[in-house]
Short mmCIF file of C-alpha atoms in Angstrom, two decimals:
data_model
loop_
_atom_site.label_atom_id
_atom_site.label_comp_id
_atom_site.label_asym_id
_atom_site.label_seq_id
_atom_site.Cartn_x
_atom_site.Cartn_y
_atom_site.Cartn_z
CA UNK Q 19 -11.31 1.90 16.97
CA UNK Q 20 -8.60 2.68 19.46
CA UNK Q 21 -5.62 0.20 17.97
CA UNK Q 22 -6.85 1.43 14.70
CA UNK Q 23 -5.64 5.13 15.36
CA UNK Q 24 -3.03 3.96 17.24
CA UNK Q 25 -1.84 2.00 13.83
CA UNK Q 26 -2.39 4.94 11.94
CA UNK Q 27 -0.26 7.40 13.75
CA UNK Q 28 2.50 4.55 13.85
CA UNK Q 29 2.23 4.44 9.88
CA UNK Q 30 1.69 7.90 9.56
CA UNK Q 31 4.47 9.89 7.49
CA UNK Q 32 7.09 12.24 8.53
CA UNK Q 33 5.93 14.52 5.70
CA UNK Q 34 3.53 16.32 8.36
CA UNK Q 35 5.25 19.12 9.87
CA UNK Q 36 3.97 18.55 13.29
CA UNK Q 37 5.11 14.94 13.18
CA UNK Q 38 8.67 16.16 11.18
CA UNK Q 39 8.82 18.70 14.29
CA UNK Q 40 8.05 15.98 16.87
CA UNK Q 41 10.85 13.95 15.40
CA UNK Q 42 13.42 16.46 15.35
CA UNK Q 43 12.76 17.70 18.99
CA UNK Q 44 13.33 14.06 20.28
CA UNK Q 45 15.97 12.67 17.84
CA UNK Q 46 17.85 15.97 17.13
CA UNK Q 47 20.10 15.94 20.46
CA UNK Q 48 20.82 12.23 20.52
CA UNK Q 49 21.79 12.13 17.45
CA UNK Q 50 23.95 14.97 17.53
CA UNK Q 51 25.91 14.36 20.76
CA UNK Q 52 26.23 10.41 18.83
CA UNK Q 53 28.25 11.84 16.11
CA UNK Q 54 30.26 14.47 18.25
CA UNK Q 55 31.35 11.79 20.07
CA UNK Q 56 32.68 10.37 17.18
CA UNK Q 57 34.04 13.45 15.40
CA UNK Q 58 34.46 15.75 18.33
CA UNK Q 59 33.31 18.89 16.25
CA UNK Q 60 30.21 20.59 17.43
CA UNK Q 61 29.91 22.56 13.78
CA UNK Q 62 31.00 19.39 11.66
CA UNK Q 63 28.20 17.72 14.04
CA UNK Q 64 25.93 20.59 13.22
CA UNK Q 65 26.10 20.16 9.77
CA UNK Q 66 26.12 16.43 9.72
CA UNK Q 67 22.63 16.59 11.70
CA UNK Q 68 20.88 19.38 9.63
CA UNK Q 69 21.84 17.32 6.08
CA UNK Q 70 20.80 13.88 8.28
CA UNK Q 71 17.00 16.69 9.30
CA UNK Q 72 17.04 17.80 5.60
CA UNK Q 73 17.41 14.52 3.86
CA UNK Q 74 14.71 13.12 6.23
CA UNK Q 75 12.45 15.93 4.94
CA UNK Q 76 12.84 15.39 1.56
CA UNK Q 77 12.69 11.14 1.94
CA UNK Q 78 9.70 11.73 4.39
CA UNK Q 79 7.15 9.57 2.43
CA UNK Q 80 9.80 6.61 2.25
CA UNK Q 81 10.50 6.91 6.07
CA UNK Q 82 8.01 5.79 8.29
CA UNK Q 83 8.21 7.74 11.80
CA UNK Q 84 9.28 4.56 13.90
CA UNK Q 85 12.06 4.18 11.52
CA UNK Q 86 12.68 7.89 11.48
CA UNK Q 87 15.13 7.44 14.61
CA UNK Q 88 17.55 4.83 12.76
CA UNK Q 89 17.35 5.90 9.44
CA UNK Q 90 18.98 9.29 11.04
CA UNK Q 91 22.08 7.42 12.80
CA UNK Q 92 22.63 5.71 9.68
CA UNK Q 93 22.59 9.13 7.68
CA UNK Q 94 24.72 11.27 10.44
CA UNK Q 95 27.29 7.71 10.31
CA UNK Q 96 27.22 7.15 6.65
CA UNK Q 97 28.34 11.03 6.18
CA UNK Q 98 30.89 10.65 9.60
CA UNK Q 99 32.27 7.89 7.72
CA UNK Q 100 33.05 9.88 4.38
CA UNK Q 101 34.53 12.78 6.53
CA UNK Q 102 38.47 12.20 6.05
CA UNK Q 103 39.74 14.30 9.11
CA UNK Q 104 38.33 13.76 12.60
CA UNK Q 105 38.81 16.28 15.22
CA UNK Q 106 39.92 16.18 19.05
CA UNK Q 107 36.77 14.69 20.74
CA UNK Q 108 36.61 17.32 23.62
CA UNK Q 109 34.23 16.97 26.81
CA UNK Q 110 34.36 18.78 30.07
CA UNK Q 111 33.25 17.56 33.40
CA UNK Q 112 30.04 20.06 34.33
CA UNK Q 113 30.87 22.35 37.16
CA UNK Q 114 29.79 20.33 40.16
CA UNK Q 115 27.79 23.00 42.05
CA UNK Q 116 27.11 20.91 45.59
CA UNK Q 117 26.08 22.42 48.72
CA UNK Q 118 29.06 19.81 50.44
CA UNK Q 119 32.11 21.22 48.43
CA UNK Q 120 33.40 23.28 51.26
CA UNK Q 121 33.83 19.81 53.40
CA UNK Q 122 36.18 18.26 51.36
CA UNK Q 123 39.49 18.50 51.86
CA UNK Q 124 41.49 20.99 49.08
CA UNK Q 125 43.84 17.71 48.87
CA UNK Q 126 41.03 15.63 47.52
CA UNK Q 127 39.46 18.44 45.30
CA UNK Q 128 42.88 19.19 43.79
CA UNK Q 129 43.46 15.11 43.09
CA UNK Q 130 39.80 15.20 42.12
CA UNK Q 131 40.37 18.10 39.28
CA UNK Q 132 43.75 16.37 38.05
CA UNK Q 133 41.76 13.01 38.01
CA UNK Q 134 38.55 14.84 35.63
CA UNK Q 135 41.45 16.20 33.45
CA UNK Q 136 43.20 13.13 32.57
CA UNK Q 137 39.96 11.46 32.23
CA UNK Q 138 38.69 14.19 29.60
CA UNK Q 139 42.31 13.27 27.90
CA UNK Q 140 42.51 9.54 27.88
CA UNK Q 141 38.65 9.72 26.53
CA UNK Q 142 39.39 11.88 23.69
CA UNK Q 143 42.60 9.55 22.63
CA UNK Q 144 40.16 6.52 23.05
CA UNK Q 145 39.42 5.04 19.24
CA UNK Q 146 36.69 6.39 17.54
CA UNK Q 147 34.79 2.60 18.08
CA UNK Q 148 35.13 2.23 21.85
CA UNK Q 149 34.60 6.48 22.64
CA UNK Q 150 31.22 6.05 20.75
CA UNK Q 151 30.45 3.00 22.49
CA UNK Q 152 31.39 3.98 25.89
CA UNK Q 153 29.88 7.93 25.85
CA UNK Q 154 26.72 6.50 24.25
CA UNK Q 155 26.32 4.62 27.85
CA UNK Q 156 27.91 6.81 30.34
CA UNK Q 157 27.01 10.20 28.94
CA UNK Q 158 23.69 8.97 27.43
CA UNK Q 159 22.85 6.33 29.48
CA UNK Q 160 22.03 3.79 26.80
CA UNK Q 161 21.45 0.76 27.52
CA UNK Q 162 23.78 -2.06 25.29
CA UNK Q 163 20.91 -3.13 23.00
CA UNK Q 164 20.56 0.34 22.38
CA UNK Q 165 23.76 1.53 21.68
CA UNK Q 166 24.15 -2.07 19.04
CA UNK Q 167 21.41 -0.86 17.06
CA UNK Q 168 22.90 2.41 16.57
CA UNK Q 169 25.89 1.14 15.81
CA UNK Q 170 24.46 -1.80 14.31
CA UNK Q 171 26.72 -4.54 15.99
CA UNK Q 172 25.91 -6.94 18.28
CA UNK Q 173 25.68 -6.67 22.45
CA UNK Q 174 28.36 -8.61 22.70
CA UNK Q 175 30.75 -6.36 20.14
CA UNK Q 176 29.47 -3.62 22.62
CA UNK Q 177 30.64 -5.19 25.63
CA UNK Q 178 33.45 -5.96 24.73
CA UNK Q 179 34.01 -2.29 23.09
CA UNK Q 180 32.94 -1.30 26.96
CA UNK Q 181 35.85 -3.81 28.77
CA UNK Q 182 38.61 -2.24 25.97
CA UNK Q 183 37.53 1.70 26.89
CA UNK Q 184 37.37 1.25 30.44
CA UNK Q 185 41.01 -0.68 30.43
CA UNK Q 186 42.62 1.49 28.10
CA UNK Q 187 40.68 4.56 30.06
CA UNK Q 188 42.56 2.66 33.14
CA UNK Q 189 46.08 2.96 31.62
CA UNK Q 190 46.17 5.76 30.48
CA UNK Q 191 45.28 7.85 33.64
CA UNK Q 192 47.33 5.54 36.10
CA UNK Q 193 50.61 5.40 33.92
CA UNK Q 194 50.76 9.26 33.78
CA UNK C 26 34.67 -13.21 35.04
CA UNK C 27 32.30 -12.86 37.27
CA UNK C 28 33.74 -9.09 38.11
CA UNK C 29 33.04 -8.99 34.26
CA UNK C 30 29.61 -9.78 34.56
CA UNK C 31 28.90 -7.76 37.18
CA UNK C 32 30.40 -4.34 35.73
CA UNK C 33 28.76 -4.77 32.81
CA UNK C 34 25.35 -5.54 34.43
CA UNK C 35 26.01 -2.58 36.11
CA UNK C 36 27.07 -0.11 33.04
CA UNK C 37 23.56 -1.42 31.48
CA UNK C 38 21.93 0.43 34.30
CA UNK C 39 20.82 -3.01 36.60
CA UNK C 40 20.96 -2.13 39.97
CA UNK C 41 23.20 -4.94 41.72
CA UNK C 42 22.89 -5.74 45.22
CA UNK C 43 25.23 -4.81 48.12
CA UNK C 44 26.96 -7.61 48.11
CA UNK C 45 27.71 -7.88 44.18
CA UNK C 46 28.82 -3.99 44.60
CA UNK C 47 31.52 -4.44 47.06
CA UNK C 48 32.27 -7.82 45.23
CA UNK C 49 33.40 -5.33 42.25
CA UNK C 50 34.80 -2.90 44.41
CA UNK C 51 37.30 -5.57 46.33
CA UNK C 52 39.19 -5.65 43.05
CA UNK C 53 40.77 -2.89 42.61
CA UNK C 54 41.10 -2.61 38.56
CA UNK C 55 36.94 -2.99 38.75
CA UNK C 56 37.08 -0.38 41.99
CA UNK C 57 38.79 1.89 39.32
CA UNK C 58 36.64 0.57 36.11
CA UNK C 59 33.62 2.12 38.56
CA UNK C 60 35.52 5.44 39.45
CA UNK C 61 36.26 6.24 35.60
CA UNK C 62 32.65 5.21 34.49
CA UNK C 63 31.09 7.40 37.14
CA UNK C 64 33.38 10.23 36.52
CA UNK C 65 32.71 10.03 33.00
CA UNK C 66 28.76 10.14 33.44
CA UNK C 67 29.10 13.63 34.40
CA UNK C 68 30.84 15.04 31.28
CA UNK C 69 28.79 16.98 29.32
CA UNK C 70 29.78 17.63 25.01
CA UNK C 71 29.03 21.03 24.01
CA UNK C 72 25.85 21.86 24.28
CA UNK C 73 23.76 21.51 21.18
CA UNK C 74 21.50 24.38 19.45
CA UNK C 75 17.98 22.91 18.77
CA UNK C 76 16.99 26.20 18.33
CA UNK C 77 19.20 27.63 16.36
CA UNK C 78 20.15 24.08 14.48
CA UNK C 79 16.42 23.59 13.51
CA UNK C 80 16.49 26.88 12.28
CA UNK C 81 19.21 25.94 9.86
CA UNK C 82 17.32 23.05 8.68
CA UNK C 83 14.31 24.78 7.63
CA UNK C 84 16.12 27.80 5.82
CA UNK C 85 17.92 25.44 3.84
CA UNK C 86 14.58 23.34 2.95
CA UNK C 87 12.98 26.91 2.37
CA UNK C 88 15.95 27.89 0.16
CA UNK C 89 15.94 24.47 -1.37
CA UNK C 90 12.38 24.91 -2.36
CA UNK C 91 12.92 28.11 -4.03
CA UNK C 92 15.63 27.11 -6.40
CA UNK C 93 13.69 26.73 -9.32
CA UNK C 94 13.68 23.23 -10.65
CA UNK C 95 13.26 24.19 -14.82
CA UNK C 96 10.52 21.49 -15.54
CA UNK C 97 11.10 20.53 -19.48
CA UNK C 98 8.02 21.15 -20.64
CA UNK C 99 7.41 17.80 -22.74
CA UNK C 100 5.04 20.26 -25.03
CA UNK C 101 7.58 23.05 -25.53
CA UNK C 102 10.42 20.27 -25.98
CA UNK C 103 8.28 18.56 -29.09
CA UNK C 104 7.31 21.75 -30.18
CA UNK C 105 11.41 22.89 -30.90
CA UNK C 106 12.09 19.46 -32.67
CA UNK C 107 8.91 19.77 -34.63
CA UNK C 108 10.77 23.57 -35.76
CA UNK C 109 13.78 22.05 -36.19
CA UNK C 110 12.60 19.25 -38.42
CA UNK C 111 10.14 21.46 -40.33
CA UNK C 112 13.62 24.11 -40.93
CA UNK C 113 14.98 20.58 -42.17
CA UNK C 114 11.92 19.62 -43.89
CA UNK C 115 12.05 22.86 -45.84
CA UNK C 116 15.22 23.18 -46.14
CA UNK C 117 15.49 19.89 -47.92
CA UNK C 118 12.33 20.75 -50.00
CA UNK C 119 13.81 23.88 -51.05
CA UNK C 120 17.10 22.38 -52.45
CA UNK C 121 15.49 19.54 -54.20
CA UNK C 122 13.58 22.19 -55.65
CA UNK C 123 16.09 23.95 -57.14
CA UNK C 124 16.41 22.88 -60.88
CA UNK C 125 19.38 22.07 -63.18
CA UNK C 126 19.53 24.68 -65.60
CA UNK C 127 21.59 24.46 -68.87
CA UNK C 128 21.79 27.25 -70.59
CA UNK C 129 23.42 27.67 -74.29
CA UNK C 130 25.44 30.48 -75.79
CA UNK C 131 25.59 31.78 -79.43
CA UNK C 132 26.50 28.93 -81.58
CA UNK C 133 26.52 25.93 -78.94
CA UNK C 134 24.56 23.20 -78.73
CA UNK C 135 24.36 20.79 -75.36
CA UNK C 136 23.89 17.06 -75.32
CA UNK C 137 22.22 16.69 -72.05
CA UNK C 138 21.62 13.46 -70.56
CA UNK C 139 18.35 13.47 -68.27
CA UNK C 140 18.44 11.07 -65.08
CA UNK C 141 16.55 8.75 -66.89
CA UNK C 142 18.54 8.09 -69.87
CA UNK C 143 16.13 10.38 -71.60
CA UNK C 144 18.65 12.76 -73.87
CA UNK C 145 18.42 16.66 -75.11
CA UNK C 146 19.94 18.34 -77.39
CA UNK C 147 19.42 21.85 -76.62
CA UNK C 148 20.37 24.45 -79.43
CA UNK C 149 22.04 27.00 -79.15
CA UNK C 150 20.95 30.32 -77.17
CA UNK C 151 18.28 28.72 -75.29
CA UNK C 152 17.43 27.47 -71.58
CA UNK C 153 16.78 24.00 -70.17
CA UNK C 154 15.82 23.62 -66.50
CA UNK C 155 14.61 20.48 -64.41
CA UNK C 156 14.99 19.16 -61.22
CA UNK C 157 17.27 15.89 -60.90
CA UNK C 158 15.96 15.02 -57.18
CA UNK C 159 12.39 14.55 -58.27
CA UNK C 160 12.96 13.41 -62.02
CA UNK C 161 11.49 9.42 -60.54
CA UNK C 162 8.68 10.66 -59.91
CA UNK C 163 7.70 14.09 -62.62
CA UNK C 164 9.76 13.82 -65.72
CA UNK C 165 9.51 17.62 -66.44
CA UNK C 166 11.69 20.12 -67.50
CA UNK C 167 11.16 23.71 -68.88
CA UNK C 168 12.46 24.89 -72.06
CA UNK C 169 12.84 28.35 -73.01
CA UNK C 170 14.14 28.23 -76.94
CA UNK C 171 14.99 24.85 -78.76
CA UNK C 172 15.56 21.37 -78.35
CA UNK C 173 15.62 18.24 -79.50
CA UNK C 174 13.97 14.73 -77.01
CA UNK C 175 14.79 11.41 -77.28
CA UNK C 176 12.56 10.30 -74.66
CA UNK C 177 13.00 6.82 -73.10
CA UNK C 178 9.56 5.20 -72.05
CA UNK C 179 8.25 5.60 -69.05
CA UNK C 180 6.11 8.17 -67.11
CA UNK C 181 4.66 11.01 -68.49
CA UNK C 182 7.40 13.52 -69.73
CA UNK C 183 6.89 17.03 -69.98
CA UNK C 184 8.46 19.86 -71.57
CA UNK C 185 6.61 23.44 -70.15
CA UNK C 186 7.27 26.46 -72.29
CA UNK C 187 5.86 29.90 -72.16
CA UNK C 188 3.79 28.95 -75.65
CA UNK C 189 2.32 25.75 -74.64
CA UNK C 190 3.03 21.91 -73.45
CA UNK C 191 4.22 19.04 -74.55
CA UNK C 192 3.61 15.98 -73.07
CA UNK C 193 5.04 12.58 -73.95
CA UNK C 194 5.12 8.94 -73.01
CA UNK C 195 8.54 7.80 -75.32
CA UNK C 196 9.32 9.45 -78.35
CA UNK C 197 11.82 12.26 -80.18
CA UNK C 198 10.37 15.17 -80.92
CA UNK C 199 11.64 18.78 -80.83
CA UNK C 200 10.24 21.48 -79.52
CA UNK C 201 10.82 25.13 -80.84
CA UNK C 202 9.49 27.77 -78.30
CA UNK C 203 10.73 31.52 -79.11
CA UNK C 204 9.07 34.79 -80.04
CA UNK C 205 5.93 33.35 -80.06
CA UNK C 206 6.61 31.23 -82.61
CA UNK C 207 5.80 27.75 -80.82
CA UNK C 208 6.67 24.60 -83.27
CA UNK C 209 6.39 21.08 -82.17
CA UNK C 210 7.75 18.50 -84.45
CA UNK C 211 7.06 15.02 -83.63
CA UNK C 212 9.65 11.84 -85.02
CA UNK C 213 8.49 8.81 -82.99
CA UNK C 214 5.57 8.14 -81.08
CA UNK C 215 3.15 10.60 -80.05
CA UNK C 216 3.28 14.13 -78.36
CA UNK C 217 0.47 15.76 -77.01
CA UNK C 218 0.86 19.29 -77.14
CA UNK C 219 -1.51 21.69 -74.68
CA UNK C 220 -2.06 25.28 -75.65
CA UNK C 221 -3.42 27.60 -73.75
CA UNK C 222 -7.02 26.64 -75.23
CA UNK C 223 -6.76 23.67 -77.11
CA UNK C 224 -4.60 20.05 -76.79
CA UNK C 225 -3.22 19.20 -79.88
CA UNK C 226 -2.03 15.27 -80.30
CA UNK C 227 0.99 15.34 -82.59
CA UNK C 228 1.61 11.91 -84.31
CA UNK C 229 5.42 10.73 -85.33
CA UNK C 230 6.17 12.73 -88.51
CA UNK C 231 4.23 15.27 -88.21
CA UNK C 232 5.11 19.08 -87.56
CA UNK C 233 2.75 21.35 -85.62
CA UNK C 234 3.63 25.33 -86.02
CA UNK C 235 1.39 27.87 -83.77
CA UNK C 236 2.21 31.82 -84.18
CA UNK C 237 0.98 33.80 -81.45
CA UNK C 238 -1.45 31.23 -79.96
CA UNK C 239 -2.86 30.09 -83.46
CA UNK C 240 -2.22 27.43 -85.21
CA UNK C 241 -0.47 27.96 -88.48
CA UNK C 242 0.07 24.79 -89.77
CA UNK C 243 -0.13 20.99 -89.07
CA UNK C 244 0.90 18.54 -91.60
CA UNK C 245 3.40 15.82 -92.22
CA UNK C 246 7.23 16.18 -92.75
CA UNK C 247 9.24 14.12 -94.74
CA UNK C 248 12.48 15.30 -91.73
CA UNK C 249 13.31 12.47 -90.09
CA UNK C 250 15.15 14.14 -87.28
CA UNK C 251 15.77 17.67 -86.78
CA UNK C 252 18.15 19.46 -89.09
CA UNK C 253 19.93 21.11 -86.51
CA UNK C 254 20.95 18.09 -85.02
CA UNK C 255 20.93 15.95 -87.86
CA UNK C 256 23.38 18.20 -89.98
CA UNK C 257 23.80 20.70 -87.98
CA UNK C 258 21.52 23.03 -90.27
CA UNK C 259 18.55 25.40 -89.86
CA UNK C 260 15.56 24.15 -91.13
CA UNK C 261 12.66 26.83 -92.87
CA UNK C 262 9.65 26.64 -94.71
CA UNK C 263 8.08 29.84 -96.09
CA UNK C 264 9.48 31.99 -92.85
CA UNK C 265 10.03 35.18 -92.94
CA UNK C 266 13.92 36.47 -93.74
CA UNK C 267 13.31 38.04 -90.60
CA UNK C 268 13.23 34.49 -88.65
CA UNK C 269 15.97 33.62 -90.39
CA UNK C 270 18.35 36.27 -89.79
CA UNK C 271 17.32 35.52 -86.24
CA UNK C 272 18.60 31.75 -86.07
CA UNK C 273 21.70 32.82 -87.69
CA UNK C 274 22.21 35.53 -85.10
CA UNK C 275 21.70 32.43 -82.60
CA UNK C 276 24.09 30.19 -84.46
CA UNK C 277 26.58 32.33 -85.70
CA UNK C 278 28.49 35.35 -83.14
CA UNK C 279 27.52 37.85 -85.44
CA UNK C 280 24.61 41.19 -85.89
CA UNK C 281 22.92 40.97 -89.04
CA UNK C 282 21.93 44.52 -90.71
CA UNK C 283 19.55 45.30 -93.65
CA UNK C 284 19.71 48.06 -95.87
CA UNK C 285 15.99 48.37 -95.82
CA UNK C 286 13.43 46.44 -93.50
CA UNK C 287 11.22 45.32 -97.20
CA UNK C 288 13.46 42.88 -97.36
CA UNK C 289 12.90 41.46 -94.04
CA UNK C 290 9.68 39.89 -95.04
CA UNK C 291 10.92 37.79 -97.76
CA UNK C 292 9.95 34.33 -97.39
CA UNK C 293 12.38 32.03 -97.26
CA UNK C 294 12.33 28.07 -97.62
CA UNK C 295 15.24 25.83 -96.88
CA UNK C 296 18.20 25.32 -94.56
CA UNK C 297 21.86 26.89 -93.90
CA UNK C 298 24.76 25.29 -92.48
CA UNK C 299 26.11 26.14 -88.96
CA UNK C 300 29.62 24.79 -90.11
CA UNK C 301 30.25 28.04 -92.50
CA UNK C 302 28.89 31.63 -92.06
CA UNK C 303 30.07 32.43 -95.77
CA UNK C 304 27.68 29.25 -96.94
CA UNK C 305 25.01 29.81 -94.81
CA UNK C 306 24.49 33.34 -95.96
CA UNK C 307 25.23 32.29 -99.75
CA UNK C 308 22.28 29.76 -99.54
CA UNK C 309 20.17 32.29 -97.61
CA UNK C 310 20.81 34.69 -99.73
CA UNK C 311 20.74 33.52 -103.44
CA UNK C 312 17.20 31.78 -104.20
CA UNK C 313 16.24 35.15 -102.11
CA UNK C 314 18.21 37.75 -104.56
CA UNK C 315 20.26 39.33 -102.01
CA UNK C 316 23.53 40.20 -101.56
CA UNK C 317 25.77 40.24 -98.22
CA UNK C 318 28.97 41.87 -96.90
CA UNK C 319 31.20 40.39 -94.22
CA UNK C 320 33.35 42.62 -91.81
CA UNK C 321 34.19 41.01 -88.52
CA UNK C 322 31.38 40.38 -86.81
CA UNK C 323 29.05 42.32 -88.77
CA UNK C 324 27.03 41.05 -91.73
CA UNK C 325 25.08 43.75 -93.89
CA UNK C 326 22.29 41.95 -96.04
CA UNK C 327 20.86 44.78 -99.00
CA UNK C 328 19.19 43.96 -101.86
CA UNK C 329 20.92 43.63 -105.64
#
């Protein structure tokens, strides 16, 4: 009786508002932060993600909800992918509030802030490919499989979309 | 490579031991490879506006929903081409119904040649009207004065007039329909002629005459085809000068005046010419003792 409701709920359609709701509160962020990283504009990515929420609502009783969560990536990417002009992809390191600031030297903090800054530079003139790949782990913590069936390529295109970031990340802060 | 392995173990989120750590860390493009990944785990994008996004969404699917998607009505839809094919429908009706008419002046006669093959002669100063469209299928035509059928066999053919009707299979006959004086005049075949109260079945050479609604007379005729057509003359038999003075009015452009209105009711038998007004009123006018006076148009009749 148990596995039975379990299989419902899996089965059950995003046409109920509760589950439509559930699915937008856990997908929504994900899925917008995954396409700002790629087009670096919080209203484009605004848009893209309501037309990704709104197409979902109006497919619901095609879209099962454990397919919900992919058929959005595809939507937000399909629509990223038809957008001609991509903007700066720009990030900023959070304000590091620690209790320990006062310790460090103002040397270190100084080479620390010029450090963050060239970081947030190199990232945003990463390609679109290997900035996705590369924010969707460090910012997002996803693991590789993850991040391959978002961008539906294989672990090893991820890895080596990871090695390419992280060198050309490398370069581009040490040569200036 | 097996730096490689490591940092990438490591960006998946597997803890690696001590050892493997300062493994990574003794090389130092992987001791910077670990500096740039950690620095980059604490950027933050903009922050995103569940709130304010979802918000967006559902206004959008509200105003979506409120658009108001015209359903065709499949009923409504039928209903216009049904009205548009009945306008047709009608429309088509109406024009087929609309007859040929042939019409004849003072001294004119028309050959007319019915869709059928079926031929009239229609004398002068009278009206002819059927319908070509639907000829196939109702050979009938109205006739309003005189004319002359030669009917080709077939369905029933018709002539309607004011006095009566004739009906026909395939025959020549003429029909004489005016003042209601109502002559039918059968050369070949048969023609059944209805009255208003009695059907009258007219063999070939036989000539039916019916004067306000009575018959007058029925009997044979030596005529083999009307003299009108025939010779182009008027044909009488004991009729009243009156009659007569009529036909010529209708076969000659002229007005006939008497002296005194006696006269009008001599009877007169025989025929005049249409060729000559001069020897059409001599033979009218002789066997009846009258005399006549042309000026232009006008012809006085007046006793000797």
């Amino acid at each position: 009786m148990e596995r039975k409701k379990h299989f419902m709920d899996t089965s059950e359609s995003v046409c109920s508002e509760t589950i439509y709701n559930k699915v937008y509160n856990e997908h929504s962020k994900s899925v917008w932060r995954f396409i700002y990283f790629k087009c670096g504009d919080s209203a484009r990515a605004d848009d893209l993600v309501q037309d990704a929420f709104i197409k979902l609502w109006q497919n619901c009783a095609k879209v099962p909800v454990e397919k919900a969560r992919s058929y959005l990536y595809t939507l937000v990417n399909n629509a990223f992918l038809n957008e001609i002009a991509h903007h700066k992809v720009v990030l900023k390191h959070r304000e590091t509030v620690t209790g320990n600031t006062d310790n460090q030297n103002p040397q270190y903090l100084l080479e620390e802030k010029q450090f963050k800054e060239k970081l947030e530079n190199a990232i945003a003139n990463l390609s679109e490919a290997q900035r996705t790949a590369f924010l969707l782990n460090r910012i997002e913590g996803k693991k590789y499989r993850e991040i391959a069936e978002i961008l539906g390529i294989s672990v090893k295109a991820v890895e080596k979309r990871m090695s390419q970031a992280l060198a050309n990340l490398r370069k581009e802060i040490e040569n200036i | 490579m097996k730096q490689d392995y490591l940092l990438h173990k490591w960006l998946n989120g597997e803890i690696l031991t001590e050892a493997e750590m300062l493994q990574l860390k003794a090389s130092p493009e992987f001791a910077s490879y670990l500096k740039i990944s950690d620095a980059s785990a604490t950027l933050t994008p903009p922050t995103f506006n569940q709130e304010a996004n979802f918000k967006a969404i559902k206004n959008k699917l509200a105003t979506k929903k409120h658009i108001p998607v015209k359903k065709l009505n499949p009923l409504t839809t039928f209903l216009k081409i049904v009205a548009v094919l009945a306008v047709l429908f009608v429309g088509y009706k109406y024009i087929n119904s609309l007859n040929t008419t042939v019409k004849t002046e003072v001294a004119q006669t028309k050959n007319i040649q019915l869709p059928d093959e079926s031929e009239v002669l229609v004398n002068a100063k009278s009206t002819l009207a059927f319908n070509k469209k639907t000829w196939d299928k109702k050979r009938e035509l109205s006739l309003e004065g005189e004319a002359y059928f030669k009917v080709t066999r077939g369905k029933k053919f018709r002539v309607k007039t004011a006095l009566g009707e004739v009906a026909v299979l395939g025959t020549q006959f003429n029909v004489y329909a005016r003042d209601k004086k109502f002559t039918v005049v059968c050369y070949e075949g048969l023609v059944q002629v209805t009255l208003p109260d009695t059907i009258i079945k007219v063999p070939a050479g036989n000539n039916l005459r019916v004067e306000n609604n009575k018959i007058i007379s029925f009997k044979p005729t030596q005529i083999q085809a009307p003299l009108w057509v025939v010779q182009k003359e008027s044909h009488f038999e004991n009729a009243p000068l009156r009659d007569v003075i009529k036909e010529l009015e209708r076969q000659y452009p002229i007005t006939v005046s008497t002296k005194s209105n006696r006269i009008l009711d001599k009877r007169f038998t025989g025929s005049f010419t249409h060729k000559n007004l001069e020897t059409a009123l001599k033979t009218i006018c002789k066997p009846l003792q009258l005399k006549f006076t042309i000026s232009d148009n006008q012809v006085s009749i007046y006793a000797k």
